[in-house]
Each structure stands twice: as structure tokens, then as C-alpha cells.
Coordinates of C-alpha atoms in Angstrom, one line a residue:
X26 CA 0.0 0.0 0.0
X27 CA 1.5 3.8 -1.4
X28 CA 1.5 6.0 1.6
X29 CA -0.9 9.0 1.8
X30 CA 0.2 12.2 -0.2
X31 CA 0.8 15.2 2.0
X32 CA -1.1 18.2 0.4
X33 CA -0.7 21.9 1.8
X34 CA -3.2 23.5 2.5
X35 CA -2.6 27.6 3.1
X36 CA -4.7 29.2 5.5
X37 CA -6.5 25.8 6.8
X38 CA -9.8 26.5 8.6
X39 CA -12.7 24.2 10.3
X40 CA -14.9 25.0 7.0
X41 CA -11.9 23.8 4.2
X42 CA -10.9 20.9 6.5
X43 CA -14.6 19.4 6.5
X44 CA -15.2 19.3 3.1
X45 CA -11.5 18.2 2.3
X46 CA -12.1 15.3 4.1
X47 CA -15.3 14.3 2.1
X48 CA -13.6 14.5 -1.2
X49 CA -13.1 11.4 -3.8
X50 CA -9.6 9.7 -3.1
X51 CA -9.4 11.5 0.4
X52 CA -8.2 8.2 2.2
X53 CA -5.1 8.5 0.4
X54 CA -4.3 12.0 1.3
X55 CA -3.0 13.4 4.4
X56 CA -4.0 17.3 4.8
X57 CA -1.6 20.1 6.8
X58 CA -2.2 23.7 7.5
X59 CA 0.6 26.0 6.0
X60 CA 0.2 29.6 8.1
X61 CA -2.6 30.0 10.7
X62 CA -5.6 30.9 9.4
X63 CA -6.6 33.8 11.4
X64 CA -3.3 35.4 9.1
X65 CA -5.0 35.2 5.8
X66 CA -8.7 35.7 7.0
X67 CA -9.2 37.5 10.1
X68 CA -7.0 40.7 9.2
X69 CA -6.5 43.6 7.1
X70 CA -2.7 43.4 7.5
X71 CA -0.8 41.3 5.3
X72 CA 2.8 41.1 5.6
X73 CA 3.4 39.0 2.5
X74 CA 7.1 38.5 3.2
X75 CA 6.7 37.4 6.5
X76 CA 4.2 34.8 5.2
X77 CA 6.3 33.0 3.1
X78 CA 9.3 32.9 5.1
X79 CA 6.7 31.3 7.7
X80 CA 5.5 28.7 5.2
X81 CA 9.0 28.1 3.8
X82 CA 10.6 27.4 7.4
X83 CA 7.6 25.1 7.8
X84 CA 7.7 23.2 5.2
X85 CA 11.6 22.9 4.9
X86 CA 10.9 21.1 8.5
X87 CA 8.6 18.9 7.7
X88 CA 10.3 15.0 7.6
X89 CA 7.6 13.6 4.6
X90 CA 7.3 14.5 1.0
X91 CA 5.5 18.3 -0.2
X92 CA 3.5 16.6 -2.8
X93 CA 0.8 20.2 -3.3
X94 CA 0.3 23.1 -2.3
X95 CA -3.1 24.4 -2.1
X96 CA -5.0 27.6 -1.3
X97 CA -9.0 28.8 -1.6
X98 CA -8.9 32.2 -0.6
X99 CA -8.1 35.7 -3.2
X100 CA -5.2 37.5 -2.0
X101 CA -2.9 37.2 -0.5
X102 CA -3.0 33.6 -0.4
X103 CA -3.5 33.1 -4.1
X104 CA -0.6 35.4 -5.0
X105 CA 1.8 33.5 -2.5
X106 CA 1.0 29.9 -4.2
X107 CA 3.0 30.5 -7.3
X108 CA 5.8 31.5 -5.5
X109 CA 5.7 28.7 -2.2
X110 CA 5.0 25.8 -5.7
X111 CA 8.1 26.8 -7.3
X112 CA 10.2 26.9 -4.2
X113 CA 9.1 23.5 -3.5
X114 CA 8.7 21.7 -6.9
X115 CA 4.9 21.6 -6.8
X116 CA 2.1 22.2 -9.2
X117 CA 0.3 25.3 -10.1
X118 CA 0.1 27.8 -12.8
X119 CA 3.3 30.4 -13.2
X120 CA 3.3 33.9 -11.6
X121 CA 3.3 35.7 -14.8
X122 CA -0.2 34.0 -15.5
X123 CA -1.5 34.3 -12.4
X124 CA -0.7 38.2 -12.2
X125 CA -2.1 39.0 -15.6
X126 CA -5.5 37.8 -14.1
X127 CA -5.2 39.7 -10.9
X128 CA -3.1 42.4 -11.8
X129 CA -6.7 44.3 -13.1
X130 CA -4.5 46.6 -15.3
X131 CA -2.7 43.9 -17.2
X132 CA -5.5 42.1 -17.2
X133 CA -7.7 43.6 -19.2
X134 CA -5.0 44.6 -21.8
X135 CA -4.3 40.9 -22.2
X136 CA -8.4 40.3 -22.5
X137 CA -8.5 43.0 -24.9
X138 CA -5.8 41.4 -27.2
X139 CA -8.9 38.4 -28.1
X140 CA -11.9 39.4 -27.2
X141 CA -12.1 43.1 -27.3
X142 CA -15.8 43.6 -27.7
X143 CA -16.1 41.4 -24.4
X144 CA -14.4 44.2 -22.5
X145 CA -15.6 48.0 -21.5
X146 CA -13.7 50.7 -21.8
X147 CA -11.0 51.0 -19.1
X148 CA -7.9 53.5 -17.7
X149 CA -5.5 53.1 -14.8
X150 CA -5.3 56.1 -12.5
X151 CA -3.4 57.6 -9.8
X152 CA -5.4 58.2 -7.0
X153 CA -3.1 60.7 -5.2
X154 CA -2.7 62.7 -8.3
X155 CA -5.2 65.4 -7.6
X156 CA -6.0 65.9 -11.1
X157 CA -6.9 62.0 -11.6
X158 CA -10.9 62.8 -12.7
X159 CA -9.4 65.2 -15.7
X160 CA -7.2 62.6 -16.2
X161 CA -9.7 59.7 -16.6
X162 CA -11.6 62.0 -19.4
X163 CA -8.8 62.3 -21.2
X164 CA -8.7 58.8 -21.8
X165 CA -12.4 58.8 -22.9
X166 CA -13.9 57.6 -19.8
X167 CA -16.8 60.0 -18.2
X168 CA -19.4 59.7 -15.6
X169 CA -20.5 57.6 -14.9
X170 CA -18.1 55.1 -14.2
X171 CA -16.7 52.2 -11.9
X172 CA -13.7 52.4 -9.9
X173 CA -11.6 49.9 -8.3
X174 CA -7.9 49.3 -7.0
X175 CA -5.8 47.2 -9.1
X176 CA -5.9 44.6 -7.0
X177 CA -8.7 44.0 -4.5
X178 CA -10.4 41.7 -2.6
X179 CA -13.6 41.0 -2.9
X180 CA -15.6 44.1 -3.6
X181 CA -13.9 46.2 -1.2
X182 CA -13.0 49.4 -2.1
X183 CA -15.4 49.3 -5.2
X184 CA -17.6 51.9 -6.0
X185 CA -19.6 53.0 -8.4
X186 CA -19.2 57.0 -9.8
X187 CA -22.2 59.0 -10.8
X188 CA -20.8 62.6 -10.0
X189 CA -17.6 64.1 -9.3
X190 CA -18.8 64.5 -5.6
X191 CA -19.0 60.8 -5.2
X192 CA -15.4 60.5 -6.6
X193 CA -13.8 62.3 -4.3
X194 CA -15.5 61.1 -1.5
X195 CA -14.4 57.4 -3.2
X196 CA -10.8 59.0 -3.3
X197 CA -10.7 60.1 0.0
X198 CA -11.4 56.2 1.1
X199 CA -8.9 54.9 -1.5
X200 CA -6.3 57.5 -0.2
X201 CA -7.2 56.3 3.2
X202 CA -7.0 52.6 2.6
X203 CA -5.7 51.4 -0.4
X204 CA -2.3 50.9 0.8
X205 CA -3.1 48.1 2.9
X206 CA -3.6 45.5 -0.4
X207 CA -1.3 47.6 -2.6
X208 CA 2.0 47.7 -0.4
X209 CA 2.2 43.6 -0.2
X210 CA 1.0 43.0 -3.7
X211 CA 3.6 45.2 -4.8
X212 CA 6.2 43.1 -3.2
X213 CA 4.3 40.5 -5.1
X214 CA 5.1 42.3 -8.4
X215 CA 8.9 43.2 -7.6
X216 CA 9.6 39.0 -7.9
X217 CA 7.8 39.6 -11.9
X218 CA 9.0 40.8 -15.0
X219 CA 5.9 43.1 -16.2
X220 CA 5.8 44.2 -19.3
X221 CA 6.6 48.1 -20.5
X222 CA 2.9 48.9 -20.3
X223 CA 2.2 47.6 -16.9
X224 CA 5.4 48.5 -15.0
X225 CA 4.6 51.6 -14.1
X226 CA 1.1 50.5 -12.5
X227 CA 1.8 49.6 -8.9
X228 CA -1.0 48.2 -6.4
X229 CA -1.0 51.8 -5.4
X230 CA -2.8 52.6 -8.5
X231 CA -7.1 52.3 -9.4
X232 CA -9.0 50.9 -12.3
X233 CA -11.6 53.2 -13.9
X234 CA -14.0 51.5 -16.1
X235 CA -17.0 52.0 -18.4
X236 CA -20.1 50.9 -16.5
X237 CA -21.6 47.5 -17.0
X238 CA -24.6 45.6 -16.1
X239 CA -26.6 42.8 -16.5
X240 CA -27.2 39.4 -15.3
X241 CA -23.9 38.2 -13.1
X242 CA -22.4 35.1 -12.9
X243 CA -19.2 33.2 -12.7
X244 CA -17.5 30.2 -14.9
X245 CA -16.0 27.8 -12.4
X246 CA -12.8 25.8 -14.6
X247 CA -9.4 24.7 -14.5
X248 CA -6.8 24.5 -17.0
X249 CA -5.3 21.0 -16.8
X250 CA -2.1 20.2 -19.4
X251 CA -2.9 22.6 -21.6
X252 CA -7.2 22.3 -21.6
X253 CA -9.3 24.5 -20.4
X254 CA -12.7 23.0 -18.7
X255 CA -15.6 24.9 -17.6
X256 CA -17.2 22.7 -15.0
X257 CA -20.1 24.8 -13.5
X258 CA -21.8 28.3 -13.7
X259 CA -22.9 29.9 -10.7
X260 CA -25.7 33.0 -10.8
X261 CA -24.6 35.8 -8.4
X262 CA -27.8 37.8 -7.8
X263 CA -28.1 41.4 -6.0
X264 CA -30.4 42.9 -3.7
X265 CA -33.0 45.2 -5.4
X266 CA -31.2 48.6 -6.5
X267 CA -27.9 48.4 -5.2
X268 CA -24.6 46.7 -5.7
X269 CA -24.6 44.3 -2.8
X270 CA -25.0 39.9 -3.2
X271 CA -28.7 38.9 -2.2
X272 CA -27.4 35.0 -3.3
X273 CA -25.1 32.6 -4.8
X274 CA -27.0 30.4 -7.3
X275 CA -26.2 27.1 -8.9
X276 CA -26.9 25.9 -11.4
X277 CA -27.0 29.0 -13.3
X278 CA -30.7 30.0 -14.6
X279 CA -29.0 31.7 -17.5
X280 CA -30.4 30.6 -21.8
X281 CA -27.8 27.5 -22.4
X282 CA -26.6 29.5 -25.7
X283 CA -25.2 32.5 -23.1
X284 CA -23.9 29.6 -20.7
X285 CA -22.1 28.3 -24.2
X286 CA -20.5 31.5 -25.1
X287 CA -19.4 32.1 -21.7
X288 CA -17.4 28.8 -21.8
X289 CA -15.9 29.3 -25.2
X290 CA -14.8 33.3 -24.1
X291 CA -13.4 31.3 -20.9
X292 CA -11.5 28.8 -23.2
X293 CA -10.4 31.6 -25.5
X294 CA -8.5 34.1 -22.7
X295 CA -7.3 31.3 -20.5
X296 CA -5.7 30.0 -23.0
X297 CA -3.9 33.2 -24.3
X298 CA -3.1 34.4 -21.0
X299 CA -0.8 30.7 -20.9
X300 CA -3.0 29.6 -17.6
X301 CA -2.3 25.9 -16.7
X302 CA -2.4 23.2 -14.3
X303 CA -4.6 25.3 -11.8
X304 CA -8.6 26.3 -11.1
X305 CA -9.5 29.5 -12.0
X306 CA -13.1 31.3 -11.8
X307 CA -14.6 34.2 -14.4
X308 CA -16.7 36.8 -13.7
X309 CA -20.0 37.8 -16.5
X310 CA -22.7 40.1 -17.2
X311 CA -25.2 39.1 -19.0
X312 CA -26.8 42.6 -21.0
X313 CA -30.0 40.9 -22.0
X314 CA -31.4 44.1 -23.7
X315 CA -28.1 44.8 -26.0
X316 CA -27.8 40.9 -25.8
X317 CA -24.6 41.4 -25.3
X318 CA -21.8 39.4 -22.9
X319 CA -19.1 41.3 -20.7
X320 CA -16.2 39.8 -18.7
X321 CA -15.9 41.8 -15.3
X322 CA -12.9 39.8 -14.2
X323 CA -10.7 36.5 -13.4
X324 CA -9.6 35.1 -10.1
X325 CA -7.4 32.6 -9.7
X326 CA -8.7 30.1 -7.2
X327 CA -12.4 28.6 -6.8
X328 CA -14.8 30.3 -4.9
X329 CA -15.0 29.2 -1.3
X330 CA -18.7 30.8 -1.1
X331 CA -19.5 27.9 -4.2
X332 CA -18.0 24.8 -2.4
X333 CA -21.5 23.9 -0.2
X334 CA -22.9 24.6 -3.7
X335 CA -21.4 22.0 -5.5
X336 CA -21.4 19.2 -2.9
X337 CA -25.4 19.9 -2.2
X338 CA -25.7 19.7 -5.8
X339 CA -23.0 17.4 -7.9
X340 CA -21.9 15.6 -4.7
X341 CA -18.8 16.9 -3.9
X342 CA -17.2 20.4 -3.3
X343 CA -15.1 21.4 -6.3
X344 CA -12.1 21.7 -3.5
X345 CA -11.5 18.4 -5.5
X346 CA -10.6 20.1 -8.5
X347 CA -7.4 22.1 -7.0
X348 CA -6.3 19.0 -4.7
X349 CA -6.3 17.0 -8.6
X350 CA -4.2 19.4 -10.2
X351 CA -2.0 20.5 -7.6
X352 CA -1.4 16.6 -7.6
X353 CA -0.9 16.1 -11.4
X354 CA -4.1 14.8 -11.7
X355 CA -7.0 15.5 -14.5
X356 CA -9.9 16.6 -11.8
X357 CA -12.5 13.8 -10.9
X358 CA -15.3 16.2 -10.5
X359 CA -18.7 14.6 -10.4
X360 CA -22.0 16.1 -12.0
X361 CA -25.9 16.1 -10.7
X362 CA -24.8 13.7 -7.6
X363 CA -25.8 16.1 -5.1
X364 CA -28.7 15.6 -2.8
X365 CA -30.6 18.6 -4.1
X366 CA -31.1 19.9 -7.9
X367 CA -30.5 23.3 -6.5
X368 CA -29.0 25.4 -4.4
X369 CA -27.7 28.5 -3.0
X370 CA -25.6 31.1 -0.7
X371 CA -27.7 33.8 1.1
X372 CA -25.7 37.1 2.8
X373 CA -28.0 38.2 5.3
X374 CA -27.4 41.7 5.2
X375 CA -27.8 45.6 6.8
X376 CA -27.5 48.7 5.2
X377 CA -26.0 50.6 8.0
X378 CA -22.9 53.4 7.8
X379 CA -22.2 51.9 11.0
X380 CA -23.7 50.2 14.4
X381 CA -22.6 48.3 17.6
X382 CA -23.9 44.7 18.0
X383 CA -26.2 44.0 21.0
X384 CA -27.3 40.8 20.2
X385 CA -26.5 37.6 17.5
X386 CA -28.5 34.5 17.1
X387 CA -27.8 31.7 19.9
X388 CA -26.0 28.3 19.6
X389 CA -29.3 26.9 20.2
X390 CA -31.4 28.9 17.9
X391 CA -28.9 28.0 14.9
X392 CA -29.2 24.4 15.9
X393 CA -32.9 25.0 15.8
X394 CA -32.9 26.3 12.5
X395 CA -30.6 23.7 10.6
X396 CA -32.7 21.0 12.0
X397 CA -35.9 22.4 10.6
X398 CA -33.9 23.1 7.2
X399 CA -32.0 19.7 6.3
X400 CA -28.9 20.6 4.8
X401 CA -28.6 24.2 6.2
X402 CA -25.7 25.8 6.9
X403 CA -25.5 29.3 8.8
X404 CA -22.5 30.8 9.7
X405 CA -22.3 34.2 11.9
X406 CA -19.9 36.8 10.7
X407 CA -20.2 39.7 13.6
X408 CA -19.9 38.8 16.8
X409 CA -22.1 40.7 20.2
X410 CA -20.3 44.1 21.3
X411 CA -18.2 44.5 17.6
X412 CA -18.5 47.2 15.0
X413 CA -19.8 47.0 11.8
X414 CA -17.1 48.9 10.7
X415 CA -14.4 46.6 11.7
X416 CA -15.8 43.9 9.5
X417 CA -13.2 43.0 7.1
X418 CA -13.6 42.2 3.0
X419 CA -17.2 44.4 3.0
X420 CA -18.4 45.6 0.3
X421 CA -18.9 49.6 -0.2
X422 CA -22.9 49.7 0.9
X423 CA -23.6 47.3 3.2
X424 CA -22.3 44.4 5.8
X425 CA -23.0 40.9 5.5
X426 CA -24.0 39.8 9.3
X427 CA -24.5 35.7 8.3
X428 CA -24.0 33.8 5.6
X429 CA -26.8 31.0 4.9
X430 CA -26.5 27.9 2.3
X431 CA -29.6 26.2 1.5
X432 CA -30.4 23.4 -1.0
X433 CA -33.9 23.0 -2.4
X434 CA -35.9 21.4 -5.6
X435 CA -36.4 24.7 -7.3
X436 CA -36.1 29.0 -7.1
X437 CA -39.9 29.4 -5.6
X438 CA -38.7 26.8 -2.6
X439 CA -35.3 27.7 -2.4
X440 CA -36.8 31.5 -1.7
X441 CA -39.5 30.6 0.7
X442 CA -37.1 28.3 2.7
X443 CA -34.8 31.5 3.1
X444 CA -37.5 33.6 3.9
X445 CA -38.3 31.1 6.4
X446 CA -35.1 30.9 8.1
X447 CA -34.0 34.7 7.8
X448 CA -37.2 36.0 9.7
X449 CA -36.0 33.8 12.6
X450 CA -32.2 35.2 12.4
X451 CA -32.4 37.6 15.2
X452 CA -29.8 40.4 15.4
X453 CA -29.6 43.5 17.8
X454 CA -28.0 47.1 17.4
X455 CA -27.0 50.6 19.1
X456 CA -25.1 53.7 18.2
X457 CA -27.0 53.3 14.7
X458 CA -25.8 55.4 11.9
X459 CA -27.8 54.7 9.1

């Protein structure tokens, strides 16, 4: 009998380390944590340096073989993965790759090299250069337009531009914060070659784009030896009127000839960027009224938020397609096995500037609620007596108090279900500025 392979896991939490142990072929595998958690997730801080002379010292000690090394979160764990694989002689895609998906600059000039009419109209800016809204128009952008760093996480520090009031007021946050993601990814980008284009445009710097719209969703693949596989498409869905996720949806509700073109766009920049041998995800819109397909971005990892999705609904959490190809292996990910034909991520959400918590839901009324909803998971994010505003990875508008993942046979149950449970999801606030 082989012994077990020892994979890596970056950042390993309770919620990875479940669901790694229900994947196909996990008997054979043996599963360590590379830097604690709480490093990755539970901060705003990321001392990328540090990291990875953690990870290295830790894995230079260990006495069996590195066989991968994994990671499921956006930066900075994604960024450090190119660099701990290639120390250690493991699998995953190259750093050049990976940056021209998350480098947004030098991203969407290598998207506009194949599919141009794919992609809106875009400038980099320098958000400290006072003259940065003349600047934009000059390049043939005008309000209204999006803005965003060059790399984020998540949808912080997005925000969408209607006047030049709201600009500045977005500058003054960017100003205030942006260095946090743009001073370690820019120790990131001093271990690449960039090309004469891109050098100048540090983490420091913001994407302005064209505004775009429409029906969100995102390609889950991989690029395995060369082919590119687009296993799943999950529907991201907004609250009424404003930028914020209402749900994660899967299987996407999109016509199967959008679904199709999606998947060959995927095929066709994945390939071109040189991608391989690691998952990737793709953001859409959807314009149904210009019909009319735009590619908002790529990340280079699953999503975390779709792994309950795919287990409730093809049997297994596509956390088995990066353990496959970090091992050299072509992805064993199953299809319809699931226990339900549908299913779903809700953020339970207040639009506050700010509040204290009073009060979250109890240990027994969560157990309450997932044994009246088979399946459920609910999962607190603020805890009694914190801030809103110390929440980290919130989007511009809102915060995300609890996330809930529900399966159900179809969108007029899956909806009454959450209804259900969210009514019985009892928060408390003071000090309300709303």
C-alpha cells in the first residue's frame, strides 16, 4: 500500500478541512495547514514577506514528502501559491499568469488582445494625483463610471461614480486605505518581470471603467495540461437597486446558448493568457437588452462561497478540483450527484454606515434552525459588542451579518425556505448610523 500524499493546505480553517475530508480519493491523502488561518482571514494586515518565510521554514521542516500546495482564498493567499509551488517543486500555474488575471490593469489589456468587444472601456489612475478625474476624461472615460484598486479583494473598495462629488469622497477612502492591499502586492510584483505597459502601474494605482450591467455570474474551470474545462456556472444575484450579493445560485438560470459563449470566451483568454495546471473562476454580465456578454474579471482560485454549492448539488465540493491538479491529476469532479437539484448562498445583510452589536443569534437557535432546514448551513460573521465597521472584506454599501446555504428542488422553494429561516435570524444594534 502507497502511503498517503501530504497536500498543503494555506490558511486551513474548520470549514476547508470538512469538506477536504469528504472528497473522492481522500483516504489516500494526508492534509496540513501552511500559516494559521486567522493570518489570511481575520486581518486587514498582510505582511506577505513574512508569510512566506513562515510557510517556507515550515515546510523545509517537515520529515515527509510536499506533494501540493493548495489555497482557496483571493489574495494574499492566491498570489503566495505561485511563488511557495516553485520553491518547493509543486504544481500550479506560473506567476506571470496568475498576475495577468489579478493584476486588473494587465489584465484587461491581455483580454483586450482576443476578445475586445467582451471588455468596456478601461484607464488606470493615480489616485493621489489630484488631477486623476481630468485625467480619466482624457482617456475617454466620463461619468458615470466604476472604480476599483488594481488589485482587491472582494468588492472592497469598489464603487460605483455618478458625479464628481461621489469621486472624491471614493478618493478620500482609497487614499485612506488602499495601501493596505497595494503595499504587499507590490512586493508580489517586484519578484515579476511586467511588461513596458504595466510596470509603471503599482498596487497603489485604481482601475476606472465603463459601467456595465446585466445578469452576473461566474465560470468555475481549471486549466489541466494545456485544456481548459468549464465545470459549473454559478448565478450571483443582487439585492434590489444596489450593488450588494442577495445569493449565490447554482446551477445557473442563464439561456444554455449565453452559458455556451461564456465557456468558449473562458477557453479563448485562459488560453492566451498561458494559464495551466490550476482552477480559475470568471466573472460575467449578461446585457439581455443589447444581448450582449461582458467579462468583469478572473480570479485565480475557486470560490469558497461555491464549495457547499457544488457538494449539495453534484456531490462533492469542487475543492477536488485544485487537490487534482495540484497533484498532477485531471480533476474527478462529479455532475448532478448532489442531494438537491439546486441550491444556493444567502448574505444576510444591513445597510447601515455603522452600528454596535447587541445581540447575534444563539448556539441553540442555529441548531434550531438547521434541524428544521436539512442541509442548512448558517454561519455568523459579527460577533455581540463588535462594530460594523471593523468587518473586514465588506463591500462599499452594506455588511454581511450571516452567511446561509440552503439546497432546495427549485427557485420558488429555495426562496420561501430563506425567507423562512431569515425571519427567525435575530440580530440586535446601538449607536446606529444609518
Amino acid at each position: 500500500m502507497s502511503n498517503p500524499a501530504n497536500v498543503f493546505v494555506v490558511g486551513l480553517n474548520d470549514f476547508n478541512r470538512e469538506r477536504l475530508a469528504r472528497l473522492r480519493g481522500a483516504e489516500g491523502l494526508r492534509f496540513h495547514g501552511v500559516i494559521d488561518p486567522e493570518r489570511v482571514y481575520d486581518t486587514e494586515v498582510f505582511d506577505i514577506a513574512a508569510m512566506l518565510d513562515e510557510a517556507t521554514a515550515r515546510l523545509e521542516a517537515f520529515e515527509g514528502s510536499i506533494d501540493a500546495i493548495v489555497g482557496y482564498m483571493d489574495f494574499p493567499v492566491s498570489t503566495m501559491l505561485p511563488i511557495l509551488c516553485e520553491r518547493f517543486g509543486t504544481r500550479t500555474t506560473s506567476l506571470a499568469s496568475l498576475l495577468k488575471c489579478e493584476h486588473k490593469y494587465w489584465s484587461r489589456r491581455v483580454q483586450q488582445e482576443v476578445v475586445p468587444e467582451h471588455i468596456p472601456a478601461f484607464t488606470a489612475f493615480d489616485p493621489f494625483d489630484d488631477d486623476a478625474l481630468t485625467r480619466i476624461g482624457e482617456a475617454g472615460l466620463y461619468i458615470p463610471f466604476f472604480v476599483k484598486p488594481i488589485k482587491s479583494s472582494g468588492s472592497r473598495l469598489g464603487f460605483l461614480i455618478d458625479s464628481p462629488e461621489t469621486f472624491y469622497r471614493a478618493i478620500e477612502q482609497l487614499r485612506d486605505q488602499i495601501g493596505l492591499i497595494a503595499d504587499p502586492f507590490n512586493t508580489v510584483l517586484e519578484q515579476a518581470r511586467l511588461p513596458a505597459g504595466v510596470a509603471g502601474v503599482d498596487g497603489g494605482f485604481c482601475l476606472a471603467e465603463e459601467v456595465i450591467g446585466g445578469w452576473q455570474c461566474t465560470v468555475e474551470g481549471y486549466v489541466f495540461e494545456g485544456e481548459v474545462v468549464s465545470y459549473g456556472i454559478v448565478d450571483s444575484l443582487r439585492y434590489p437597486g444596489v450593488l450588494s450579493f442577495f445569493h449565490y445560485r447554482y446551477p445557473s438560470g442563464l439561456p444554455d446558448y449565453v452559458q455556451a459563449k461564456m465557456r468558449e470566451l473562458t477557453q479563448t483568454v485562459m488560453t492566451h493568457i498561458g494559464y495551466d495546471n490550476a482552477a480559475f473562476n470568471v466573472e460575467y454580465f449578461w446585457d439581455e437588452v443589447r444581448e450582449r456578454i461582458w467579462l468583469l474579471e478572473i480570479n485565480t482560485r475557486i470560490s469558497q462561497s461555491h464549495c457547499d454549492l457544488f457538494e449539495k448539488v453534484d456531490g462533492v465540493s469542487h475543492q477536488q478540483v485544485t487537490v487534482d491538479l495540484a497533484l498532477g491529476r485531471r480533476p474527478d469532479m462529479p455532475s448532478r450527484q448532489g442531494a438537491f437539484p439546486l441550491a444556493a448562498k444567502f448574505f444576510y445583510r444591513v445597510f447601515f454606515r455603522d452600528a454596535r452589536v447587541t445581540r447575534v443569534p444563539t448556539v441553540e437557535e442555529i441548531a434550531a434552525l438547521k434541524a428544521e432546514f436539512p442541509g442548512s448551513a448558517i454561519e455568523l460573521q459579527v460577533a455581540e459588542g463588535q462594530r460594523l465597521s471593523s468587518l473586514p472584506e465588506q463591500d462599499s454599501y452594506s455588511y454581511a451579518l450571516a452567511h446561509v446555504w440552503l439546497g432546495a428542488d427549485d427557485v420558488e422553494q429555495l426562496h420561501a425556505r430563506y425567507d423562512s429561516l431569515a425571519a427567525r435570524l435575530f440580530f440586535g444594534f446601538d449607536e446606529i448610523d444609518g
